[in-house]
mmCIF file of C-alpha atoms and ligand atoms in Angstrom:
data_model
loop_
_atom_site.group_PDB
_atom_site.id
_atom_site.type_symbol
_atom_site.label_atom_id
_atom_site.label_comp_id
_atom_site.label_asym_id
_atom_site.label_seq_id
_atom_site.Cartn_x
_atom_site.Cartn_y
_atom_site.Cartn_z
ATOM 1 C CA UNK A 1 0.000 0.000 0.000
ATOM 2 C CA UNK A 2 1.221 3.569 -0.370
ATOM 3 C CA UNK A 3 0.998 5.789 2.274
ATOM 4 C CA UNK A 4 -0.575 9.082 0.802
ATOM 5 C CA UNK A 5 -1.784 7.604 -2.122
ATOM 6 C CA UNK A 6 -5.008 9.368 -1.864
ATOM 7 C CA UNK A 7 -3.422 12.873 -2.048
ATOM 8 C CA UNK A 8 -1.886 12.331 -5.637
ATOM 9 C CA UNK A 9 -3.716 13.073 -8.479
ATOM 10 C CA UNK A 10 -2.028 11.924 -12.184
ATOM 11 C CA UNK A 11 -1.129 14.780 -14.793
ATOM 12 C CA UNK A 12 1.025 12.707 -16.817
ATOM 13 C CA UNK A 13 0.419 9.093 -17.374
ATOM 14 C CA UNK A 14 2.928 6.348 -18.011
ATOM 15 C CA UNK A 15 1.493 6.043 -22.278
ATOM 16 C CA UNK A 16 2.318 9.550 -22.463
ATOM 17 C CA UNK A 17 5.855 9.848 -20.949
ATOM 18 C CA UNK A 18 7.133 6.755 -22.470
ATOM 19 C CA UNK A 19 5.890 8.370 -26.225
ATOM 20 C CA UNK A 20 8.184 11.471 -24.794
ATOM 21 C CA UNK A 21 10.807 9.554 -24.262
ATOM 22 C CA UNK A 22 11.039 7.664 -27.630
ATOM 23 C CA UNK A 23 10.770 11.178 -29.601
ATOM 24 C CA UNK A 24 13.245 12.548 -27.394
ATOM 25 C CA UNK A 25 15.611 9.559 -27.770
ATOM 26 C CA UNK A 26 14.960 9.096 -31.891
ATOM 27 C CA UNK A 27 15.879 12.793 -32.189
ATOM 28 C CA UNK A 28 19.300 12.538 -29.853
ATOM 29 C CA UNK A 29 20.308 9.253 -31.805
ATOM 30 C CA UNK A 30 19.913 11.271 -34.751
ATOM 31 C CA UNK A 31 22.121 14.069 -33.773
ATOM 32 C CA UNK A 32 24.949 12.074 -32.752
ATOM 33 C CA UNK A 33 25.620 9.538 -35.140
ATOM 34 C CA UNK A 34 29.153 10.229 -35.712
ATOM 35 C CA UNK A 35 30.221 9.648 -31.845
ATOM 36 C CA UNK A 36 28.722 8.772 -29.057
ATOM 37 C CA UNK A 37 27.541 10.690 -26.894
ATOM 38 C CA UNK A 38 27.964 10.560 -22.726
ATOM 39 C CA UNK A 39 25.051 10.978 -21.210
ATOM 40 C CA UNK A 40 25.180 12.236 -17.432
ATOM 41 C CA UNK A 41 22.220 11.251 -15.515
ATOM 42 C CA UNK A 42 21.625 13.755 -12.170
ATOM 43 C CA UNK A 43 20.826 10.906 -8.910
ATOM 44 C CA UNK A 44 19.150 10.579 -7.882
ATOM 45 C CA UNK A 45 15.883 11.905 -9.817
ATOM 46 C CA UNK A 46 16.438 11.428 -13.377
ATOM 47 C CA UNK A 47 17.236 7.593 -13.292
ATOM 48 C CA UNK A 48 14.270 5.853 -14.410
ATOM 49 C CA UNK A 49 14.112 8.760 -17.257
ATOM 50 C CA UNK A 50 17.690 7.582 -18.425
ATOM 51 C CA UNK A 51 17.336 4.343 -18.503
ATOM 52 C CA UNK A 52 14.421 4.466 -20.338
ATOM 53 C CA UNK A 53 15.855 6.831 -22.603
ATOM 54 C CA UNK A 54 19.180 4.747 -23.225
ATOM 55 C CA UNK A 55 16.720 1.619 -23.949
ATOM 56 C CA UNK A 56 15.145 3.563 -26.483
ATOM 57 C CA UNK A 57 18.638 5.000 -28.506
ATOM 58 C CA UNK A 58 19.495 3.008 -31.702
ATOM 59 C CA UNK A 59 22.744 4.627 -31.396
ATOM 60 C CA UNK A 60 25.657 3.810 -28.773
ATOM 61 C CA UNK A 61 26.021 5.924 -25.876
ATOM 62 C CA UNK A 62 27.738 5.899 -22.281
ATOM 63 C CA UNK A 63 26.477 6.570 -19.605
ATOM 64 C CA UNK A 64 27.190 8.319 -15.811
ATOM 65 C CA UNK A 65 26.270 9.751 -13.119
ATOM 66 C CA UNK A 66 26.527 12.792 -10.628
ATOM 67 C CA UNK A 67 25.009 13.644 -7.504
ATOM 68 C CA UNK A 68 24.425 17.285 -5.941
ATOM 69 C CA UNK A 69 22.287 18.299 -3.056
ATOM 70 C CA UNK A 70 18.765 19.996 -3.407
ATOM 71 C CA UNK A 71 15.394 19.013 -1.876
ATOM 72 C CA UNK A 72 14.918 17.942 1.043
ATOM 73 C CA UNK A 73 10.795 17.611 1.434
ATOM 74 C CA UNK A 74 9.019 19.690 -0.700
ATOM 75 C CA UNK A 75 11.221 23.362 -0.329
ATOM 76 C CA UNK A 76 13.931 24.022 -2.349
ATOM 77 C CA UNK A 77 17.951 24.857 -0.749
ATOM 78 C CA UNK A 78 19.425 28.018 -1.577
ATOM 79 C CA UNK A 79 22.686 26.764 -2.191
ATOM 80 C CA UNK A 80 24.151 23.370 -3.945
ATOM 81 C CA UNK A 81 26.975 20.785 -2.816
ATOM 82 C CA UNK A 82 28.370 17.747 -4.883
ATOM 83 C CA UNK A 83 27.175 14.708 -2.860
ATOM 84 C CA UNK A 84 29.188 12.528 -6.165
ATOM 85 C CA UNK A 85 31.121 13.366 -8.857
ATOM 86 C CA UNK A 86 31.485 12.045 -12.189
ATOM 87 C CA UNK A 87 34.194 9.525 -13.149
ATOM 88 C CA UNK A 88 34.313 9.352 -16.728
ATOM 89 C CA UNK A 89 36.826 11.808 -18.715
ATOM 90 C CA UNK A 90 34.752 14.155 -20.279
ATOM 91 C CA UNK A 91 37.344 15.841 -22.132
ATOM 92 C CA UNK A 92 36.329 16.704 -26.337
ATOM 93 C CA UNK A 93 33.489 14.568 -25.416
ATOM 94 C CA UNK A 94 29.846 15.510 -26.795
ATOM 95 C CA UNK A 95 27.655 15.257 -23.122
ATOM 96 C CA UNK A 96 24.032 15.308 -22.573
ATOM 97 C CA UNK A 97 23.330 15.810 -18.802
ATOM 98 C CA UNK A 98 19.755 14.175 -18.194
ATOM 99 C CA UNK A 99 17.471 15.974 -15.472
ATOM 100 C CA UNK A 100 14.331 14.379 -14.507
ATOM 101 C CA UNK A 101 12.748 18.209 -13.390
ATOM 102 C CA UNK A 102 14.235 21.953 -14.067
ATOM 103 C CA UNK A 103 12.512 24.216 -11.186
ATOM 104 C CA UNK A 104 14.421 26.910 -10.144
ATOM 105 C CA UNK A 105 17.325 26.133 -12.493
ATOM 106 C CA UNK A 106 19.361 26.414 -10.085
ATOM 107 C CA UNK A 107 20.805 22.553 -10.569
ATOM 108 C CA UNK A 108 21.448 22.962 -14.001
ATOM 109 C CA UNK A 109 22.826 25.869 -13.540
ATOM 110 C CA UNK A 110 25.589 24.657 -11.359
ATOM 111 C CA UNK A 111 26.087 21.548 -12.890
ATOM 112 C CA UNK A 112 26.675 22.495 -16.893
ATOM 113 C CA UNK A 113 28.755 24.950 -15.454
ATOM 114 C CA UNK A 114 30.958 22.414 -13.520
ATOM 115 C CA UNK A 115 31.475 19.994 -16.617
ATOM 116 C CA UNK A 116 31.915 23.180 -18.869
ATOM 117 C CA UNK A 117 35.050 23.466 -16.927
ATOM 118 C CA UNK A 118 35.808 20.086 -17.586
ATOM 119 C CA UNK A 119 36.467 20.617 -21.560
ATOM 120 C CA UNK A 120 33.927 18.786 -23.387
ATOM 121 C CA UNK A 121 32.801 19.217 -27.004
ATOM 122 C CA UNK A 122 29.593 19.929 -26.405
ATOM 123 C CA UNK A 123 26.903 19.909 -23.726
ATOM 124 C CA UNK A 124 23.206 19.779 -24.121
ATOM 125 C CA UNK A 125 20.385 19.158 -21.927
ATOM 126 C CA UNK A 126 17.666 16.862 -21.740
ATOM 127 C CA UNK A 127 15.067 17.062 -18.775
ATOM 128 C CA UNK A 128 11.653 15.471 -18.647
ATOM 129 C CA UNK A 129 9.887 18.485 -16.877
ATOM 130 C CA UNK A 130 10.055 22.133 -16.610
ATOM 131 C CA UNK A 131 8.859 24.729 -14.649
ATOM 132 C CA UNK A 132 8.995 27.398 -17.794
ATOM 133 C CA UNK A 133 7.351 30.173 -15.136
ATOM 134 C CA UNK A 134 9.741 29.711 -12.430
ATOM 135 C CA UNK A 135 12.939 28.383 -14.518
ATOM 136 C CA UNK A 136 15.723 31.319 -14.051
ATOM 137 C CA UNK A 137 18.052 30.295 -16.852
ATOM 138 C CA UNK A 138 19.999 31.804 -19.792
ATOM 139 C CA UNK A 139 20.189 29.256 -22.351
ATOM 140 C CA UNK A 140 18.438 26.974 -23.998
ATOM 141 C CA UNK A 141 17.351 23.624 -22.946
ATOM 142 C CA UNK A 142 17.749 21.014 -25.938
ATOM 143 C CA UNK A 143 15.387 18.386 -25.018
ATOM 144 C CA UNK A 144 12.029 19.211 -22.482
ATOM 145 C CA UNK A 145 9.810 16.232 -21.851
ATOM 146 C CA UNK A 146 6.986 18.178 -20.567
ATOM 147 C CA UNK A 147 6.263 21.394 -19.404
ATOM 148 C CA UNK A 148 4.224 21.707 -16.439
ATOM 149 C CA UNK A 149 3.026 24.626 -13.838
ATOM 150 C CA UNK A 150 4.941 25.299 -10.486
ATOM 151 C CA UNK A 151 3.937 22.624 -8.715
ATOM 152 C CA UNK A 152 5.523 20.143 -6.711
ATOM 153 C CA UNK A 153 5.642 16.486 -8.627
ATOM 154 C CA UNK A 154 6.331 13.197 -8.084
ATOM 155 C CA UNK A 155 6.693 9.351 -9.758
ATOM 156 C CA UNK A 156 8.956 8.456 -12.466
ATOM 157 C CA UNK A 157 11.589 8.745 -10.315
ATOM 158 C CA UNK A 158 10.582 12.359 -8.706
ATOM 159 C CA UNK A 159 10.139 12.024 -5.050
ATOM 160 C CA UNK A 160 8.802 13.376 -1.849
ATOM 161 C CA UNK A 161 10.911 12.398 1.057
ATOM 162 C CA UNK A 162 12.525 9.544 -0.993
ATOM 163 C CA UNK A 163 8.765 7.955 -1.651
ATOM 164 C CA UNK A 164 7.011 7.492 -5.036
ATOM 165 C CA UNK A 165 10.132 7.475 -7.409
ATOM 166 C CA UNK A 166 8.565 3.627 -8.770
ATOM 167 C CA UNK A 167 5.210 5.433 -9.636
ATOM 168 C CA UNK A 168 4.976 5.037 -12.792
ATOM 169 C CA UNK A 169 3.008 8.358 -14.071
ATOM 170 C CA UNK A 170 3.798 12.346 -12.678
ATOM 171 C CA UNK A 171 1.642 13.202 -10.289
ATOM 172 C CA UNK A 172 1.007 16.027 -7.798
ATOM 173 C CA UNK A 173 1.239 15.685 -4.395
ATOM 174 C CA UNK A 174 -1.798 17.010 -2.080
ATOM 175 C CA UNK A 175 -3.507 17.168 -5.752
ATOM 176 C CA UNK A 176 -6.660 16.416 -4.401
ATOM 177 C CA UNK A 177 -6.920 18.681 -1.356
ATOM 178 C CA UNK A 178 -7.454 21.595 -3.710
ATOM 179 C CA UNK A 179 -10.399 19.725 -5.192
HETATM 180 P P1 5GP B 201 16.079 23.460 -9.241
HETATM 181 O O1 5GP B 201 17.514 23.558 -8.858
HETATM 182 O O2 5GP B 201 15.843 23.592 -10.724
HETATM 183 O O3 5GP B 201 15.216 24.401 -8.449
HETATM 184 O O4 5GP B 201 15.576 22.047 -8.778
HETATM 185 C C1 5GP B 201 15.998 20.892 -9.377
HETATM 186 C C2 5GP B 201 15.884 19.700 -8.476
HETATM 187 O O5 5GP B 201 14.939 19.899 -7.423
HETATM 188 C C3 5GP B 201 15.375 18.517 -9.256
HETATM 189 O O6 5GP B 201 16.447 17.777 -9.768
HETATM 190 C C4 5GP B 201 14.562 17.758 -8.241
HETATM 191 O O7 5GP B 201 15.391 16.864 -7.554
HETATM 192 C C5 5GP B 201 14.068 18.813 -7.296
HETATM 193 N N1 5GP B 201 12.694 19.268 -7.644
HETATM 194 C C6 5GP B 201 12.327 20.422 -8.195
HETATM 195 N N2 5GP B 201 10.994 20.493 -8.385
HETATM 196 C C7 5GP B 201 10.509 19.319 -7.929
HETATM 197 C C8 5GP B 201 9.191 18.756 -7.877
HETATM 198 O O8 5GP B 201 8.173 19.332 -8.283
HETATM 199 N N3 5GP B 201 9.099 17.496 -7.350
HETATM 200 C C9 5GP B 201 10.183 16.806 -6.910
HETATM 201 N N4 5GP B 201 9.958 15.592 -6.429
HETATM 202 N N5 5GP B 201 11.425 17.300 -6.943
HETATM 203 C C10 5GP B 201 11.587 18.530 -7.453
#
């Protein structure tokens, strides 16, 4: 049984997101068919998007991961700390850092601007949601699953207190209180 179960209420459902996913992944094994890309997958959020996206690349591609501090319940931190680096050499490399939700921006922010530092060919972005009203960034994000409104989210891998990440749909949380 979940605990809260009642409270979430499904924007996004499972049919949807995994359509996402294979346009998303047909147009990024199209762009890199010379070499392949690294994609870098932010923990712990963005896995199940990843490795759904991988499954779904007719191209070859690596894969890691990195690990940063930023929710804790359902407020965001100010400020951002590497909990895990990567450990593949980036270097002249064409990356694709995979975020499963761009709020603030504040993540992204930091973390192309860490791996910019690390000389790679390229970077681009590919996140399943965005908060376009809230997002505070100044460049453009390649790939965007789904936009959605400033609310908080969970399932497919989002969480709330480290629950719901195996749900397999986006749903708000409290969703039906406002009802
Ligand atoms: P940002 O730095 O863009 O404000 O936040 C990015 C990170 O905050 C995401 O990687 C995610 O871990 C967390 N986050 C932001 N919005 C939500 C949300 O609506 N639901 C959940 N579960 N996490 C969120």
């Amino acid at each position: 049984m979940y605990s809260n179960k009642e409270n979430l209420k499904e924007i996004i459902s499972e049919e949807k997101i995994l359509s996402r996913v294979k346009e998303i992944a047909y147009d990024i094994s199209n762009k890199f068919l010379d070499e392949p890309p690294i994609f870098i997958s932010i923990l712990k959020g963005s896995v199940i998007f990843v490795a759904d996206l991988i499954r779904e690349m007719n191209i070859d591609c690596e894969i890691d991961f990195i690990q940063v501090s930023s929710y804790s319940g359902a407020s965001s931190k100010e400020s951002i700390d590497f909990i895990k680096d990567i450990s593949i050499n980036i270097n002249e490399r064409d990356v694709i850092i995979v975020e499963d939700i761009i709020d603030t921006g504040l993540t992204i922010n930091f973390i192309k601007e860490k791996l910019l530092e690390l000389n790679p060919r390229s970077i681009s972005i590919a996140t399943l949601l965005m908060k376009p009203e809230i997002a505070n960034i100044d460049f453009e994000i390649d790939w965007v699953g789904f936009e959605i409104a400033p609310e908080f989210v969970v399932g497919y891998g989002l969480d709330f207190n480290q629950k719901f990440r195996n749900l397999r749909g986006i749903y708000i949380l409290g969703g039906n209180e406002s009802e």
